[in-house]
CSV table of C-alpha atoms in Angstrom, one decimal:
chain,number,residue,atom,x,y,z
D,1,MET,CA,-4.6,-27.1,-7.7
D,2,ASP,CA,-7.8,-26.0,-10.5
D,3,ALA,CA,-7.1,-23.0,-13.1
D,4,LEU,CA,-9.1,-20.8,-10.0
D,5,ASP,CA,-6.9,-21.5,-7.1
D,6,LEU,CA,-3.8,-21.4,-9.8
D,7,ALA,CA,-5.2,-17.9,-11.0
D,8,ARG,CA,-5.6,-16.4,-7.3
D,9,TRP,CA,-2.1,-17.7,-6.5
D,10,GLN,CA,-1.0,-16.0,-8.4
D,11,PHE,CA,-2.8,-12.5,-8.5
D,12,ALA,CA,-1.3,-12.6,-4.7
D,13,ILE,CA,2.3,-13.1,-5.8
D,14,THR,CA,2.0,-10.6,-8.8
D,15,THR,CA,0.0,-7.8,-6.4
D,16,VAL,CA,2.1,-8.2,-3.2
D,17,TYR,CA,5.3,-8.0,-4.7
D,18,HIS,CA,4.4,-5.2,-6.5
D,19,PHE,CA,2.9,-3.8,-3.4
D,20,LEU,CA,6.2,-4.1,-1.8
D,21,PHE,CA,7.6,-0.5,-3.8
D,22,VAL,CA,4.1,1.4,-3.7
D,23,PRO,CA,4.0,2.8,-0.6
D,24,ILE,CA,7.8,3.7,-0.2
D,25,THR,CA,7.4,5.1,-3.6
D,26,ILE,CA,4.4,7.0,-2.2
D,27,GLY,CA,6.0,8.1,1.0
D,28,LEU,CA,9.6,8.2,0.2
D,29,SER,CA,8.8,11.2,-3.1
D,30,VAL,CA,7.3,13.4,-0.7
D,31,VAL,CA,10.1,13.5,2.2
D,32,VAL,CA,12.7,13.6,-1.3
D,33,ALA,CA,10.1,16.8,-2.3
D,34,GLY,CA,10.6,17.9,1.4
D,35,PHE,CA,15.2,17.9,1.3
D,36,HIS,CA,15.2,19.5,-2.0
D,37,THR,CA,12.2,22.6,-0.8
D,38,GLN,CA,14.3,22.9,2.1
D,39,TYR,CA,17.7,23.4,0.3
D,40,LEU,CA,15.8,26.0,-1.8
D,41,ARG,CA,14.5,28.3,0.8
D,42,LYS,CA,17.7,27.4,3.6
D,43,ARG,CA,20.1,27.3,1.0
D,44,ASN,CA,21.6,24.2,4.0
D,45,PRO,CA,24.4,22.1,1.5
D,46,GLU,CA,23.3,18.9,3.4
D,47,MET,CA,19.5,19.1,2.3
D,48,LEU,CA,20.9,19.0,-1.3
D,49,ARG,CA,22.9,16.5,-0.6
D,50,LEU,CA,19.8,14.3,1.2
D,51,SER,CA,17.4,15.6,-1.6
D,52,LYS,CA,19.9,13.8,-4.4
D,53,PHE,CA,21.3,11.1,-2.6
D,54,PHE,CA,17.3,9.5,-1.0
D,55,GLY,CA,16.2,10.8,-4.8
D,56,LYS,CA,18.2,8.0,-6.3
D,57,LEU,CA,17.2,4.9,-3.8
D,58,PHE,CA,13.8,6.7,-4.5
D,59,THR,CA,13.7,6.2,-8.3
D,60,ILE,CA,15.4,2.6,-7.7
D,61,ASN,CA,12.2,2.0,-6.6
D,62,PHE,CA,9.8,3.7,-8.6
D,63,ALA,CA,11.6,1.4,-11.5
D,64,LEU,CA,11.1,-1.7,-9.7
D,65,GLY,CA,7.5,-0.8,-8.7
D,66,LEU,CA,7.0,0.3,-12.5
D,67,VAL,CA,8.2,-2.9,-14.5
D,68,THR,CA,6.3,-5.5,-11.3
D,69,GLY,CA,2.9,-3.2,-11.9
D,70,ILE,CA,2.7,-3.6,-15.1
D,71,VAL,CA,1.9,-7.6,-15.0
D,72,GLN,CA,-1.1,-6.2,-12.7
D,73,GLU,CA,-3.3,-5.1,-15.6
D,74,PHE,CA,-2.4,-7.9,-18.0
D,75,GLN,CA,-3.6,-10.3,-15.4
D,76,PHE,CA,-7.5,-9.1,-15.8
D,77,GLY,CA,-7.5,-10.5,-19.5
D,78,MET,CA,-5.5,-13.3,-19.4
D,79,ASN,CA,-6.9,-15.1,-15.7
D,80,TRP,CA,-9.7,-13.3,-14.8
D,81,SER,CA,-11.4,-12.7,-18.7
D,82,ALA,CA,-15.1,-13.8,-17.0
D,83,TYR,CA,-15.1,-11.1,-14.4
D,84,SER,CA,-12.5,-8.4,-17.0
D,85,LYS,CA,-15.9,-8.8,-19.6
D,86,PHE,CA,-18.7,-8.5,-16.5
D,87,VAL,CA,-17.2,-5.0,-14.8
D,88,GLY,CA,-14.7,-4.0,-17.2
D,89,ASP,CA,-17.2,-0.6,-18.7
D,90,ILE,CA,-16.2,0.0,-15.2
D,91,PHE,CA,-13.3,-1.1,-13.8
D,92,GLY,CA,-11.3,-0.2,-16.7
D,93,ALA,CA,-12.0,3.7,-16.0
D,94,PRO,CA,-10.3,4.3,-13.2
D,95,LEU,CA,-7.3,2.7,-14.4
D,96,ALA,CA,-7.5,4.1,-17.8
D,97,PHE,CA,-7.3,7.6,-15.5
D,98,GLU,CA,-4.4,6.4,-13.6
D,99,ALA,CA,-2.8,5.2,-16.4
D,100,LEU,CA,-3.0,8.0,-18.6
D,101,LEU,CA,-3.3,10.9,-16.3
D,102,ALA,CA,-1.2,9.9,-12.9
D,103,PHE,CA,1.6,7.6,-14.3
D,104,PHE,CA,2.3,10.0,-16.9
D,105,MET,CA,2.5,13.5,-14.7
D,106,GLU,CA,4.8,10.9,-12.9
D,107,SER,CA,7.2,9.8,-15.6
D,108,THR,CA,7.2,12.8,-16.9
D,109,PHE,CA,8.5,15.3,-14.0
D,110,LEU,CA,10.6,13.0,-12.8
D,111,GLY,CA,13.0,12.7,-16.2
D,112,LEU,CA,12.2,16.5,-15.5
D,113,TRP,CA,13.6,16.3,-12.0
D,114,ILE,CA,16.7,14.1,-12.1
D,115,PHE,CA,17.8,15.2,-15.6
D,116,GLY,CA,16.7,19.4,-14.3
D,117,TRP,CA,20.0,19.7,-12.2
D,118,GLY,CA,21.3,23.0,-13.5
D,119,ARG,CA,18.8,22.9,-17.2
D,120,LEU,CA,16.1,24.4,-15.6
D,121,PRO,CA,15.2,27.0,-13.1
D,122,GLU,CA,15.4,26.1,-9.1
D,123,LYS,CA,11.5,26.6,-8.6
D,124,ILE,CA,10.0,25.1,-11.7
D,125,HIS,CA,13.1,22.2,-11.2
D,126,VAL,CA,11.7,22.2,-7.5
D,127,ALA,CA,8.1,21.6,-7.7
D,128,CYS,CA,8.9,18.6,-10.5
D,129,ILE,CA,10.0,16.7,-7.5
D,130,TRP,CA,6.0,17.6,-5.9
D,131,MET,CA,4.6,17.1,-9.1
D,132,VAL,CA,6.2,13.5,-8.8
D,133,HIS,CA,4.5,13.1,-5.8
D,134,ILE,CA,1.2,14.4,-6.6
D,135,GLY,CA,1.3,12.2,-9.2
D,136,THR,CA,2.1,9.2,-7.4
D,137,VAL,CA,-1.3,10.4,-5.1
D,138,LEU,CA,-3.2,10.3,-8.1
D,139,SER,CA,-2.2,6.7,-8.9
D,140,ALA,CA,-3.2,5.7,-5.6
D,141,TYR,CA,-6.4,7.6,-6.2
D,142,PHE,CA,-7.3,5.8,-9.3
D,143,ILE,CA,-6.5,2.7,-8.4
D,144,LEU,CA,-8.0,2.7,-4.8
D,145,ALA,CA,-11.7,3.7,-6.5
D,146,ALA,CA,-11.6,0.3,-8.8
D,147,ASN,CA,-11.1,-1.7,-5.8
D,148,SER,CA,-13.2,0.1,-3.3
D,149,PHE,CA,-15.9,-0.8,-6.5
D,150,MET,CA,-14.8,-4.3,-5.5
D,151,GLN,CA,-15.3,-3.9,-1.9
D,152,HIS,CA,-18.5,-1.8,-2.2
D,153,PRO,CA,-19.7,-1.7,-5.8
D,154,VAL,CA,-21.7,1.6,-6.5
D,155,GLY,CA,-22.7,3.6,-9.5
D,156,TYR,CA,-23.9,1.2,-12.1
D,157,LYS,CA,-26.5,-0.9,-13.7
D,158,TYR,CA,-26.7,-4.4,-14.8
D,159,ASN,CA,-27.7,-4.2,-18.3
D,160,ALA,CA,-29.7,-7.7,-19.1
D,161,ALA,CA,-29.3,-7.8,-23.3
D,162,THR,CA,-25.5,-7.6,-23.0
D,163,GLY,CA,-25.4,-9.7,-19.7
D,164,ARG,CA,-22.5,-6.8,-18.6
D,165,ALA,CA,-22.5,-4.4,-15.3
D,166,GLU,CA,-22.6,-0.8,-16.9
D,167,MET,CA,-21.6,2.4,-15.4
D,168,THR,CA,-23.8,5.1,-14.9
D,169,ASN,CA,-22.3,7.2,-12.8
D,170,PHE,CA,-18.3,8.1,-12.2
D,171,VAL,CA,-18.3,10.0,-10.1
D,172,ALA,CA,-20.2,7.7,-7.9
D,173,VAL,CA,-17.0,5.4,-8.5
D,174,LEU,CA,-14.8,7.9,-7.5
D,175,THR,CA,-16.4,9.0,-4.1
D,176,ASN,CA,-17.6,5.2,-3.1
D,177,LYS,CA,-17.4,6.0,1.0
D,178,VAL,CA,-15.5,3.0,0.8
D,179,GLN,CA,-12.7,5.0,-1.2
D,180,LEU,CA,-13.2,7.4,1.4
D,181,VAL,CA,-12.0,6.2,4.2
D,182,THR,CA,-9.9,4.1,2.3
D,183,PHE,CA,-7.6,6.1,-0.2
D,184,PRO,CA,-6.6,8.7,3.3
D,185,HIS,CA,-5.9,5.5,5.1
D,186,VAL,CA,-3.4,4.0,2.3
D,187,LEU,CA,-1.8,7.6,1.8
D,188,LEU,CA,-1.1,7.8,5.5
D,189,ALA,CA,0.4,4.1,6.1
D,190,SER,CA,2.2,4.8,2.5
D,191,TYR,CA,3.7,8.1,4.7
D,192,MET,CA,5.4,6.3,6.8
D,193,CYS,CA,6.7,3.2,4.7
D,194,GLY,CA,8.9,6.4,3.6
D,195,GLY,CA,9.4,8.2,7.2
D,196,ALA,CA,10.6,4.8,8.0
D,197,MET,CA,13.1,4.4,4.8
D,198,VAL,CA,14.4,7.3,5.8
D,199,MET,CA,15.0,6.8,9.5
D,200,GLY,CA,16.5,3.6,9.2
D,201,VAL,CA,18.9,4.0,6.4
D,202,GLY,CA,20.0,7.9,8.1
D,203,VAL,CA,20.1,5.5,11.6
D,204,TRP,CA,22.6,3.0,9.9
D,205,LEU,CA,24.6,5.4,8.1
D,206,LEU,CA,24.8,7.9,11.6
D,207,HIS,CA,26.1,4.2,13.0
D,208,LYS,CA,28.7,3.9,10.0
D,209,LYS,CA,29.8,7.5,9.4
D,210,LYS,CA,30.3,8.5,13.6
D,211,ALA,CA,33.3,9.5,13.1
D,212,THR,CA,33.2,11.8,10.2
D,213,ILE,CA,31.3,15.0,9.9
D,214,ASP,CA,28.2,13.6,7.4
D,215,ARG,CA,26.7,12.4,11.2
D,216,ASP,CA,25.4,15.7,12.0
D,217,MET,CA,23.2,15.5,8.8
D,218,TYR,CA,22.1,11.6,9.2
D,219,ARG,CA,21.1,12.5,12.0
D,220,LYS,CA,19.0,15.1,10.6
D,221,ALA,CA,17.4,12.7,8.6
D,222,ALA,CA,17.1,9.6,10.4
D,223,ARG,CA,15.0,12.2,12.9
D,224,VAL,CA,13.4,13.5,10.1
D,225,GLY,CA,12.2,10.0,9.1
D,226,ALA,CA,11.4,9.6,12.9
D,227,VAL,CA,8.9,12.2,12.7
D,228,VAL,CA,6.9,11.8,9.5
D,229,THR,CA,7.1,8.0,11.0
D,230,ILE,CA,5.3,9.0,13.9
D,231,VAL,CA,3.0,11.2,13.0
D,232,ALA,CA,1.5,9.1,9.4
D,233,GLY,CA,1.4,6.4,12.4
D,234,LEU,CA,-1.3,8.3,14.4
D,235,GLY,CA,-3.0,9.1,11.3
D,236,VAL,CA,-3.4,5.7,10.5
D,237,ALA,CA,-4.1,5.1,13.7
D,238,ILE,CA,-7.0,7.2,13.2
D,239,SER,CA,-8.3,6.6,8.9
D,240,GLY,CA,-7.7,2.8,10.5
D,241,ASP,CA,-10.5,3.2,12.9
D,242,THR,CA,-13.0,5.0,10.5
D,243,GLN,CA,-12.3,2.5,7.8
D,244,GLY,CA,-13.5,-0.4,10.2
D,245,LYS,CA,-16.8,1.1,11.2
D,246,VAL,CA,-17.4,1.3,7.2
D,247,MET,CA,-16.4,-1.9,6.3
D,248,THR,CA,-18.3,-3.1,9.4
D,249,GLU,CA,-21.5,-1.1,7.2
D,250,VAL,CA,-20.6,-2.9,3.8
D,251,GLN,CA,-19.0,-6.0,5.3
D,252,PRO,CA,-19.9,-7.4,8.6
D,253,MET,CA,-18.3,-10.7,7.4
D,254,LYS,CA,-14.9,-9.0,7.1
D,255,MET,CA,-15.5,-7.5,10.7
D,256,ALA,CA,-16.3,-10.9,11.9
D,257,ALA,CA,-14.0,-12.9,10.1
D,258,ALA,CA,-11.1,-9.9,11.5
D,259,GLU,CA,-12.0,-11.4,15.2
D,260,ALA,CA,-13.1,-14.8,14.5
D,261,LEU,CA,-16.1,-13.9,16.0
D,262,TYR,CA,-18.6,-16.8,15.9
D,263,THR,CA,-21.3,-15.9,18.2
D,264,THR,CA,-23.0,-12.3,17.7
D,265,ARG,CA,-22.1,-10.1,20.9
D,266,ASP,CA,-25.2,-7.8,21.2
D,267,SER,CA,-23.3,-5.3,23.5
D,268,CYS,CA,-19.4,-4.6,24.8
D,269,ALA,CA,-17.8,-7.4,22.1
D,270,GLU,CA,-13.8,-7.5,23.5
D,271,PHE,CA,-11.0,-7.3,20.8
D,272,SER,CA,-8.3,-10.0,21.2
D,273,LEU,CA,-4.3,-9.2,21.0
D,274,PHE,CA,-3.9,-12.1,21.0
D,275,THR,CA,-5.6,-15.9,20.2
D,276,VAL,CA,-4.8,-19.3,20.4
D,277,GLY,CA,-6.8,-21.2,19.0
D,278,SER,CA,-7.9,-24.2,16.6
D,279,LEU,CA,-6.4,-25.1,13.4
D,280,ASN,CA,-9.7,-24.5,11.6
D,281,GLY,CA,-10.4,-20.9,14.0
D,282,GLN,CA,-13.5,-22.0,16.0
D,283,LYS,CA,-12.4,-23.3,18.9
D,284,GLU,CA,-10.8,-20.8,21.0
D,285,LYS,CA,-7.9,-22.1,24.0
D,286,PHE,CA,-6.6,-18.9,25.3
D,287,ALA,CA,-6.9,-15.3,24.5
D,288,VAL,CA,-5.8,-11.7,25.9
D,289,THR,CA,-8.8,-9.2,25.2
D,290,VAL,CA,-9.7,-5.6,25.9
D,291,PRO,CA,-12.9,-5.4,26.9
D,292,CYS,CA,-16.0,-3.5,24.7
D,293,LEU,CA,-12.8,-2.4,22.6
D,294,LEU,CA,-14.1,-4.5,19.2
D,295,SER,CA,-18.0,-2.2,19.8
D,296,PHE,CA,-16.1,0.4,19.7
D,297,LEU,CA,-13.9,-0.2,16.5
D,298,ALA,CA,-17.0,-1.1,14.9
D,299,THR,CA,-20.3,0.5,15.7
D,300,GLY,CA,-18.2,3.7,17.5
D,301,SER,CA,-20.1,3.0,20.7
D,302,PHE,CA,-18.7,0.8,23.4
D,303,ASN,CA,-22.0,-0.9,23.6
D,304,GLY,CA,-22.6,-1.9,19.9
D,305,GLU,CA,-23.9,-5.0,18.6
D,306,VAL,CA,-20.7,-7.4,16.3
D,307,LYS,CA,-22.7,-10.0,14.0
D,308,GLY,CA,-21.1,-13.2,14.5
D,309,VAL,CA,-20.3,-15.6,11.7
D,310,ASP,CA,-22.7,-18.1,12.7
D,311,GLN,CA,-25.7,-15.5,12.5
D,312,LEU,CA,-24.2,-14.2,9.4
D,313,LYS,CA,-24.1,-17.6,7.4
D,314,LYS,CA,-27.7,-17.2,7.7
D,315,GLU,CA,-28.9,-13.7,7.2
D,316,LEU,CA,-26.7,-12.8,4.5
D,317,PRO,CA,-27.6,-15.5,1.4
D,318,ALA,CA,-31.2,-14.6,1.4
D,319,GLN,CA,-30.2,-10.8,1.4
D,320,ILE,CA,-27.4,-10.7,-1.0
D,321,ASP,CA,-29.8,-12.8,-3.3
D,322,ALA,CA,-32.6,-10.4,-2.7
D,323,ALA,CA,-30.2,-7.6,-3.6
D,324,ALA,CA,-29.4,-9.1,-6.8
D,325,GLN,CA,-33.1,-9.9,-7.3
D,326,GLN,CA,-33.5,-6.4,-7.1
D,327,ARG,CA,-31.0,-5.2,-9.7
D,328,GLY,CA,-32.2,-8.0,-12.2
D,329,GLU,CA,-28.9,-9.7,-12.1
D,330,PRO,CA,-28.1,-13.5,-12.4
D,331,LEU,CA,-28.2,-15.9,-9.5
D,332,LYS,CA,-25.6,-18.2,-10.7
D,333,TYR,CA,-23.2,-15.3,-10.3
D,334,VAL,CA,-24.2,-14.4,-6.7
D,335,GLN,CA,-23.9,-18.2,-5.4
D,336,PRO,CA,-20.9,-19.4,-3.9
D,337,ALA,CA,-20.2,-22.8,-6.0
D,338,ASP,CA,-19.9,-24.2,-2.4
D,339,ALA,CA,-22.6,-21.9,-0.5
D,340,VAL,CA,-19.8,-21.1,1.4
D,341,PHE,CA,-19.9,-16.7,2.7
D,342,THR,CA,-17.4,-16.9,4.8
D,343,PRO,CA,-13.8,-16.1,4.1
D,344,ASN,CA,-10.6,-17.8,5.6
D,345,ILE,CA,-10.9,-17.1,9.2
D,346,PRO,CA,-7.6,-17.6,10.8
D,347,LEU,CA,-5.7,-15.9,7.7
D,348,ALA,CA,-8.3,-12.8,8.3
D,349,TYR,CA,-7.5,-13.1,11.7
D,350,TRP,CA,-3.5,-12.9,11.5
D,351,SER,CA,-2.9,-10.6,8.8
D,352,PHE,CA,-5.3,-7.9,10.4
D,353,ARG,CA,-3.5,-8.5,14.0
D,354,LEU,CA,-0.1,-8.0,12.3
D,355,MET,CA,-1.4,-4.8,10.0
D,356,ILE,CA,-1.5,-3.0,13.6
D,357,GLY,CA,0.9,-4.6,15.1
D,358,ILE,CA,3.9,-4.4,13.2
D,359,GLY,CA,2.9,-0.9,12.0
D,360,MET,CA,3.1,0.1,15.9
D,361,PHE,CA,6.3,-1.2,16.5
D,362,ALA,CA,7.6,1.4,13.4
D,363,ALA,CA,6.2,4.3,15.3
D,364,LEU,CA,8.2,3.3,18.4
D,365,ILE,CA,11.3,2.6,16.9
D,366,GLY,CA,10.4,6.2,15.4
D,367,VAL,CA,9.6,7.7,19.5
D,368,ALA,CA,13.0,5.5,20.4
D,369,VAL,CA,15.0,8.1,17.8
D,370,LEU,CA,13.9,10.6,18.6
D,371,TRP,CA,14.4,10.2,22.3
D,372,LEU,CA,18.2,9.0,22.3
D,373,THR,CA,19.1,11.9,19.6
D,374,ARG,CA,17.9,14.6,21.3
D,375,LYS,CA,19.6,17.9,22.0
D,376,GLY,CA,22.3,17.1,19.3
D,377,ARG,CA,22.8,13.8,20.7
D,378,PHE,CA,24.4,11.4,18.1
D,379,ALA,CA,23.9,8.1,20.4
D,380,THR,CA,23.5,4.5,18.3
D,381,PRO,CA,23.3,1.5,20.5
D,382,ARG,CA,23.8,-2.0,18.9
D,383,TRP,CA,19.4,-2.9,19.1
D,384,LEU,CA,18.8,0.9,18.0
D,385,VAL,CA,21.1,0.1,14.5
D,386,TRP,CA,19.1,-3.6,14.3
D,387,ALA,CA,16.1,-2.4,15.1
D,388,CYS,CA,16.5,0.5,12.5
D,389,ILE,CA,17.6,-2.0,9.6
D,390,ALA,CA,14.6,-3.8,10.5
D,391,ALA,CA,12.5,-0.6,10.4
D,392,PRO,CA,11.9,0.4,6.7
D,393,LEU,CA,10.3,-3.4,6.2
D,394,LEU,CA,8.0,-2.8,9.1
D,395,PRO,CA,5.6,-0.6,8.0
D,396,VAL,CA,5.5,-1.7,4.2
D,397,PHE,CA,5.3,-5.4,5.7
D,398,GLY,CA,2.5,-3.9,7.9
D,399,ASN,CA,1.0,-2.7,4.2
D,400,SER,CA,0.6,-5.9,2.9
D,401,PHE,CA,-1.1,-8.1,5.5
D,402,GLY,CA,-3.3,-5.0,5.6
D,403,TRP,CA,-4.0,-5.6,1.5
D,404,ILE,CA,-3.9,-9.8,2.5
D,405,PHE,CA,-6.6,-8.9,5.1
D,406,THR,CA,-8.8,-6.3,2.9
D,407,GLU,CA,-8.8,-8.8,-0.1
D,408,THR,CA,-9.7,-12.2,1.7
D,409,GLY,CA,-11.7,-10.8,3.6
D,410,ARG,CA,-14.1,-10.3,0.6
D,411,GLN,CA,-13.9,-13.9,0.0
D,412,PRO,CA,-16.1,-15.7,-1.7
D,413,TRP,CA,-16.6,-12.3,-3.7
D,414,LEU,CA,-14.7,-10.7,-6.6
D,415,VAL,CA,-17.0,-7.6,-6.6
D,416,TYR,CA,-18.6,-7.7,-3.5
D,417,GLY,CA,-22.4,-9.2,-3.6
D,418,VAL,CA,-22.6,-9.1,-7.4
D,419,LEU,CA,-20.2,-11.6,-8.7
D,420,THR,CA,-18.3,-15.0,-7.2
D,421,THR,CA,-14.7,-15.1,-7.6
D,422,SER,CA,-15.2,-18.5,-9.4
D,423,SER,CA,-17.3,-17.1,-11.7
D,424,GLY,CA,-14.6,-14.3,-12.4
D,425,VAL,CA,-12.0,-16.9,-13.8
D,426,SER,CA,-11.3,-17.1,-17.0
D,427,PRO,CA,-13.4,-19.8,-18.9
D,428,THR,CA,-10.6,-21.5,-21.3
D,429,VAL,CA,-7.5,-21.1,-19.6
D,430,SER,CA,-6.2,-24.3,-18.3
D,431,ALA,CA,-4.4,-25.2,-15.0
D,432,ALA,CA,-1.2,-25.8,-17.0
D,433,THR,CA,-1.0,-22.7,-18.8
D,434,VAL,CA,-1.8,-20.3,-15.4
D,435,LEU,CA,0.9,-22.4,-13.1
D,436,THR,CA,3.1,-21.8,-16.4
D,437,SER,CA,3.0,-18.3,-16.2
D,438,MET,CA,3.0,-18.0,-12.2
D,439,VAL,CA,6.4,-19.9,-12.6
D,440,VAL,CA,7.3,-17.7,-15.2
D,441,PHE,CA,6.5,-14.5,-13.2
D,442,THR,CA,7.6,-15.7,-9.5
D,443,VAL,CA,11.4,-16.7,-11.5
D,444,LEU,CA,11.7,-12.5,-12.9
D,445,TYR,CA,10.1,-11.8,-10.0
D,446,ALA,CA,12.7,-13.0,-7.6
D,447,VAL,CA,15.6,-11.7,-9.8
D,448,LEU,CA,14.2,-8.7,-9.9
D,449,ALA,CA,14.2,-8.6,-5.7
D,450,VAL,CA,17.9,-9.5,-5.8
D,451,VAL,CA,18.3,-6.6,-8.5
D,452,GLU,CA,16.7,-4.0,-6.1
D,453,VAL,CA,18.5,-4.8,-2.7
D,454,LYS,CA,21.7,-4.6,-4.4
D,455,LEU,CA,21.8,-1.5,-6.1
D,456,PHE,CA,19.6,-0.2,-2.9
D,457,LEU,CA,22.3,-1.9,-0.5
D,458,ASP,CA,25.7,-0.2,-2.9
D,459,TYR,CA,23.8,3.0,-3.5
D,460,THR,CA,23.1,2.8,0.8
D,461,LYS,CA,26.5,2.0,1.6
D,462,ARG,CA,28.2,5.0,-0.6
D,463,GLY,CA,25.7,7.4,1.2
D,464,ALA,CA,25.4,11.2,0.0
D,465,GLU,CA,27.4,12.4,-2.2
D,466,PRO,CA,29.8,15.7,-1.6
D,467,PHE,CA,28.4,18.9,-2.0
D,468,HIS,CA,28.4,20.9,-5.7
D,469,GLU,CA,26.7,24.0,-5.6
D,470,VAL,CA,24.5,22.9,-9.0
D,471,GLU,CA,25.6,25.7,-11.6
D,472,GLN,CA,22.7,27.4,-13.4
D,473,ARG,CA,23.3,26.4,-17.8
D,474,SER,CA,22.3,29.2,-20.0
D,475,ASP,CA,20.8,28.3,-23.4
D,476,ASP,CA,24.4,28.5,-24.4
D,477,ASP,CA,25.6,26.4,-23.2
D,478,THR,CA,26.8,23.0,-25.6
D,479,LEU,CA,24.2,20.0,-24.3
D,480,ALA,CA,26.2,16.7,-23.0
D,481,PHE,CA,24.6,14.7,-26.3
D,482,SER,CA,25.7,17.5,-28.7
D,483,TYR,CA,29.0,17.5,-31.3
């Protein structure tokens, strides 16, 4: 592999790994905030215990997410310097807001929440965990705004004198139409991850502690997690449908790749639930399909036209060249060296289905949990326990497959229609250098994974700590670190 392939692999490995922590952090923070708020309203000791218990799991996840996220921004300078030089003025702005505003909020208020028990007034203390959640949401918004620019570049102009793209409208970047449909979809998918985490841990502890007085508390946690998973799952389906229509409008090739649709369908294009095809994805051997569903997903009409890969390969090069010339951009940035305007079709097809299928399965587990624990029941059949052990991972993997589909489906573009991936790689970094850093990151991340899993399992096995009334300290109390 050359430096370009290795740089792509390194970015994929580090980004997908980091993205395992992000949706859990967003989703778990709102559930912890909900438990804490409920304690303040009802003075139910179980809500306080659950708040502290899941707060520890959230903190572990937040710390690992923080460490792995730092690498992302360094990579733009290491392996993608040509990209950073070309669109750094635009891409850097939302990233700066994410670091200076959103991350500052998350870190500061998380510290206040962790060390504020009994030291802060109760209402201010619970407000801190809500501020943590708001910080995670803002962080997601700014990161997705930067990514949405890569999917659908707006709010900029090309400066021929400097050879760079320069921002002209920051509001347009933040309100990019791709961003406005992507953000709610990702946010709801994150809530689904948080709900599934609480549901899975709750059912497992309900099974392990079924002979103790705590079983009712874990039953409540499992049901809360199940409700969040189901409601968020419905929101994910609705927002995903809206996102699909915008995606078809701005990147028609991605939708064609998602269905492996080579021939244009004038109307009533079917959506395949499952297909067995040739290795290159060009020939279908067996498929289970739903009539007209693809037309609806792509256009909002069951009789809408969906363009296929073959037609788009003829149309897109001329369209993209014409748009680049109109903007005054060099054609060397918009013409892939291999003249291929299609992503990897099998990868796009299966990542799209795994994203949907895994998410739906997690929601079905949530329905089963609600049914089996209805009206004070504590039923935990073995199959449900095993399903709930997998439940926290299902929406997380679904998110990852969605991320893989979004990024690989855009190829060969780094910034769609403006800059190809091969044009954005660092020109002076050798393949050996990229390989060395990739090996280091991969080994480091493997170590972090072991630490994460061990800490997570240890705290989960312990369960919630016994209830202790939170004693408010006065200004006259001696601080623990004073002497």
